[in-house]
Amino acid sequence: MLVLEDVHTHYGKIEALHGVSVEVKKGEIVSLIGANGAGKTTLLMTVCGNPRASSGRIFLEGREITNESTAQIMRSGIAIVPEGRRVFSGLTVEENLHMGGFFNTKAEIRKSQEHVYELFPRLKEREHQRAGTMSGGEQQMLAIGRALMSRPEMIILDEPSLGLAPLIIKQIFEIIGQLREEGITVFLVEQNAHQALNLADRGYVLETGKIRLHDTGKNLLNNPDVQNAYLGG
Ligand code: ATP
């Protein structure tokens, strides 16, 4: 569904991705793990066209998107939940969801909203609450719910567990598993390597802008190098 072939990305003269190749197949959860500064966010943002890949190619459902604008890419069945759960804090839960359905008709928005409330009953309960007054976990649910409003075939999540309490992290990972049940392809970027690999069909390890390892989630969890570097030995 998503293929990156030998992608290089630069910030000015500095190269942040040194030839990255990744494949996410339809219906899979693929986790990308890596330390701070490894280039995880850069990789996701390159898929979204900002920054652009300086060389290499990116395909979505067989169509090359390497040189498409972010707006075009976002209309091709892909939705992103950026790091830091950027919800509109002054808007209510419902208004935030409507922002996610920006490109859709009113009827589609209503249908998507009902679907999001089925997945996240907590959001329904808080429909009229301002997003900025909700807990971190609730805001993360809202950020995911907002991404789902465009009925994406694939969702990209950048560190959804960041800064959340263990119990909430467990819930968020359960929800991500549920997305796969719904047939949504998931590309997950995480520093929480244990949970991310446990949930993933396949995983990639990114180190200083290069893919060092890729394998099934289970094999990576059992790999001694991964255990030492990312799972606390
Ligand atoms: P983290 O887990 O801390 O978010 P990351 O793996 O997502 O890290 P990136 O944010 O992609 O890593 O950063 C990769 C490298 O690119 C780092 O060396 C970073 O300093 C650099 N970088 C990221 N954004 C920019 C930018 N806008 N301008 C210049 N350099 C940048």
Coordinates of C-alpha atoms and ligand atoms in Angstrom, one line a residue:
M1 CA 0.0 0.0 0.0
L2 CA 2.8 2.4 1.0
V3 CA 6.3 1.9 -0.5
L4 CA 9.4 4.0 0.1
E5 CA 12.3 3.1 -2.2
D6 CA 15.8 4.4 -1.2
V7 CA 14.4 7.7 0.1
H8 CA 16.9 10.5 1.0
T9 CA 15.7 13.6 2.8
H10 CA 17.6 16.8 3.5
Y11 CA 17.2 19.8 5.8
G12 CA 19.2 22.3 3.9
K13 CA 22.6 20.7 3.5
I14 CA 22.1 18.1 6.2
E15 CA 20.9 14.7 5.2
A16 CA 18.4 13.3 7.7
L17 CA 17.4 10.1 5.8
H18 CA 20.1 8.2 4.1
G19 CA 18.3 5.9 1.6
V20 CA 15.4 4.5 3.5
S21 CA 13.3 1.6 2.0
V22 CA 10.0 0.6 3.8
E23 CA 6.9 -1.2 2.8
V24 CA 3.5 -1.2 4.5
K25 CA 1.1 -3.8 3.1
K26 CA -2.6 -3.4 3.0
G27 CA -4.2 -4.4 6.4
E28 CA -1.0 -4.5 8.3
I29 CA 0.2 -2.7 11.3
V30 CA 3.9 -1.8 10.7
S31 CA 5.8 -0.2 13.5
L32 CA 8.9 2.0 13.0
I33 CA 11.0 2.3 16.1
G34 CA 14.1 4.3 16.8
A35 CA 15.8 6.6 19.3
N36 CA 15.4 10.4 19.6
G37 CA 16.6 12.0 16.5
A38 CA 16.8 8.8 14.4
G39 CA 14.6 10.5 11.8
K40 CA 11.2 8.9 12.5
T41 CA 9.2 12.1 12.2
T42 CA 11.2 13.1 9.2
L43 CA 10.3 9.8 7.5
L44 CA 6.6 10.3 8.2
M45 CA 6.7 13.9 7.1
T46 CA 8.5 12.9 3.9
V47 CA 5.6 10.5 3.1
C48 CA 3.3 13.6 3.5
G49 CA 5.4 15.6 1.1
N50 CA 6.9 18.1 3.6
P51 CA 9.9 18.0 3.6
R52 CA 10.1 16.5 0.1
A53 CA 12.4 13.5 -0.6
S54 CA 15.5 14.8 -2.3
S55 CA 15.9 11.4 -4.1
G56 CA 14.2 8.0 -4.1
R57 CA 10.6 7.3 -4.8
I58 CA 7.4 6.9 -2.7
F59 CA 4.3 5.0 -3.9
L60 CA 0.8 4.9 -2.4
E61 CA -1.4 2.1 -3.8
G62 CA 1.0 1.8 -6.7
R63 CA 0.8 5.5 -7.6
E64 CA 3.9 7.5 -7.3
I65 CA 3.4 10.4 -4.9
T66 CA 7.0 11.5 -4.5
N67 CA 6.4 14.9 -6.1
E68 CA 2.8 15.4 -5.1
S69 CA 1.7 18.2 -2.8
T70 CA 0.8 17.5 0.8
A71 CA -2.9 18.4 0.0
Q72 CA -3.0 15.9 -2.9
I73 CA -1.4 13.2 -0.7
M74 CA -3.9 13.8 2.1
R75 CA -6.7 13.3 -0.3
S76 CA -5.5 9.9 -1.4
G77 CA -6.9 7.9 1.5
I78 CA -4.1 8.6 4.0
A79 CA -4.5 10.4 7.3
I80 CA -1.9 11.4 9.8
V81 CA -2.0 11.9 13.6
P82 CA 1.0 14.1 14.3
E83 CA 3.2 13.9 17.3
G84 CA 1.9 15.9 20.3
R85 CA -1.8 15.4 19.6
R86 CA -2.4 18.7 18.0
V87 CA -6.1 19.1 18.7
F88 CA -7.7 22.5 18.4
S89 CA -7.9 23.2 22.1
G90 CA -10.4 26.1 22.0
L91 CA -12.9 24.0 19.9
T92 CA -15.2 21.3 21.3
V93 CA -14.7 17.6 20.6
E94 CA -17.4 17.7 17.9
E95 CA -15.9 20.8 16.2
N96 CA -12.5 19.1 16.2
L97 CA -14.0 16.1 14.5
H98 CA -15.7 18.3 11.9
M99 CA -12.4 19.8 11.1
G100 CA -11.1 16.3 10.2
G101 CA -14.0 15.9 7.8
F102 CA -13.2 19.1 6.0
F103 CA -13.3 17.6 2.5
N104 CA -16.5 15.6 3.1
T105 CA -20.2 16.3 2.6
K106 CA -22.4 17.0 5.6
A107 CA -24.0 13.5 5.4
E108 CA -20.5 11.9 5.2
I109 CA -19.4 13.9 8.2
R110 CA -22.5 12.7 10.2
K111 CA -21.8 9.1 9.3
S112 CA -18.1 9.3 10.1
Q113 CA -18.8 11.1 13.4
E114 CA -21.2 8.3 14.5
H115 CA -18.5 5.7 13.6
V116 CA -15.9 7.6 15.6
Y117 CA -18.2 7.8 18.6
E118 CA -18.8 4.0 18.4
L119 CA -15.0 3.5 18.5
F120 CA -14.6 6.0 21.3
P121 CA -17.7 6.3 23.5
R122 CA -15.7 8.6 25.7
L123 CA -15.6 11.2 22.9
K124 CA -19.4 11.0 22.6
E125 CA -19.8 11.7 26.3
R126 CA -17.6 14.7 25.9
E127 CA -18.9 15.9 22.6
H128 CA -19.4 19.5 23.8
Q129 CA -16.3 19.8 26.0
R130 CA -13.5 22.0 24.8
A131 CA -10.6 19.8 23.7
G132 CA -8.0 21.8 25.7
T133 CA -9.7 20.8 29.0
M134 CA -9.5 17.1 28.3
S135 CA -6.9 14.7 29.7
G136 CA -3.9 13.7 27.5
G137 CA -5.4 10.3 26.8
E138 CA -8.7 11.8 25.7
Q139 CA -6.9 14.3 23.5
Q140 CA -5.0 11.4 21.8
M141 CA -8.3 9.6 21.2
L142 CA -9.7 12.8 19.7
A143 CA -6.6 13.2 17.5
I144 CA -7.1 9.7 16.2
G145 CA -10.8 10.2 15.9
R146 CA -10.3 13.4 13.9
A147 CA -7.9 11.5 11.5
L148 CA -10.6 8.8 11.0
M149 CA -13.2 11.4 9.9
S150 CA -11.8 11.4 6.4
R151 CA -12.4 7.6 6.3
P152 CA -8.8 6.8 5.5
E153 CA -7.6 3.5 4.2
M154 CA -4.3 4.1 6.0
I155 CA -3.5 6.0 9.2
I156 CA -0.1 7.1 10.2
L157 CA 0.5 7.7 13.9
D158 CA 3.5 9.6 15.2
E159 CA 4.3 8.5 18.8
P160 CA 0.7 8.2 20.1
S161 CA 1.9 7.0 23.5
L162 CA 4.2 9.9 24.2
G163 CA 3.7 11.4 27.7
L164 CA 0.7 9.2 28.6
A165 CA 0.2 7.0 31.7
P166 CA 0.7 3.2 31.3
L167 CA -3.0 2.4 31.6
I168 CA -3.9 5.0 28.9
I169 CA -1.1 3.7 26.7
K170 CA -2.6 0.2 26.9
Q171 CA -6.0 1.6 25.8
I172 CA -4.4 3.5 22.9
F173 CA -2.6 0.4 21.7
E174 CA -5.9 -1.6 22.0
I175 CA -7.6 1.1 19.8
I176 CA -4.8 0.8 17.2
G177 CA -5.3 -2.9 17.2
Q178 CA -9.0 -2.3 16.6
L179 CA -8.2 -0.1 13.6
R180 CA -6.6 -3.0 11.9
E181 CA -9.7 -5.1 12.7
E182 CA -11.7 -2.4 10.8
G183 CA -9.4 -3.0 7.8
I184 CA -7.4 0.2 8.2
T185 CA -3.7 -0.1 7.5
V186 CA -1.6 1.4 10.2
F187 CA 1.9 2.8 10.1
L188 CA 3.0 3.5 13.7
V189 CA 6.0 5.4 14.8
E190 CA 6.9 4.8 18.4
Q191 CA 9.7 5.1 21.0
N192 CA 7.6 2.6 23.1
A193 CA 9.3 -0.3 21.3
H194 CA 7.9 -3.1 23.4
Q195 CA 4.2 -2.3 22.9
A196 CA 4.7 -1.2 19.3
L197 CA 6.5 -4.4 18.2
N198 CA 4.1 -6.6 20.2
L199 CA 1.2 -5.2 18.3
A200 CA 2.9 -5.0 14.9
D201 CA 2.8 -7.5 12.1
R202 CA 6.2 -6.2 11.0
G203 CA 8.6 -3.6 12.3
Y204 CA 11.5 -1.5 11.2
V205 CA 14.4 -0.2 13.3
L206 CA 15.6 3.2 12.2
E207 CA 19.0 4.4 13.4
T208 CA 20.6 7.7 12.4
G209 CA 18.6 7.9 9.2
K210 CA 19.0 4.3 8.1
I211 CA 17.0 1.2 8.4
R212 CA 19.2 -1.2 10.5
L213 CA 16.7 -4.1 10.9
H214 CA 13.3 -5.2 9.6
D215 CA 11.4 -8.3 10.5
T216 CA 8.1 -9.5 12.0
G217 CA 7.2 -7.7 15.2
K218 CA 7.7 -10.9 17.2
N219 CA 11.2 -11.6 15.8
L220 CA 12.3 -8.1 16.5
L221 CA 11.0 -8.4 20.1
N222 CA 13.2 -11.5 20.5
N223 CA 16.2 -10.0 18.7
P224 CA 19.1 -9.5 21.3
D225 CA 20.3 -6.3 19.6
V226 CA 16.8 -4.8 19.8
Q227 CA 16.4 -6.0 23.3
N228 CA 19.6 -4.3 24.4
A229 CA 19.1 -1.0 22.5
Y230 CA 15.3 -0.5 22.8
L231 CA 13.8 -2.9 25.4
G232 CA 16.1 -2.3 28.4
G233 CA 18.2 -5.4 27.9
Ligands
ATP1 P1 12.1 12.3 18.1 O1 11.8 10.9 18.6 O2 13.0 13.0 19.1 O3 11.0 13.0 17.6 P2 12.9 11.5 15.4 O4 13.4 10.1 15.3 O5 11.5 11.8 15.0 O6 13.2 12.1 16.9 P3 13.5 13.7 13.6 O7 12.7 14.7 14.3 O8 13.0 13.1 12.3 O9 13.9 12.4 14.5 O10 15.0 14.3 13.4 C1 16.0 13.6 12.6 C2 17.2 14.6 12.4 O11 16.8 15.7 11.6 C3 17.7 15.2 13.7 O12 19.1 15.3 13.6 C4 17.0 16.6 13.7 O13 17.8 17.5 14.4 C5 17.0 16.9 12.2 N1 15.8 17.8 11.9 C6 14.5 17.5 12.2 N2 13.7 18.5 11.8 C7 14.5 19.5 11.3 C8 14.3 20.8 10.7 N3 13.1 21.3 10.5 N4 15.5 21.5 10.3 C9 16.7 20.9 10.4 N5 16.9 19.7 11.0 C10 15.9 19.0 11.4

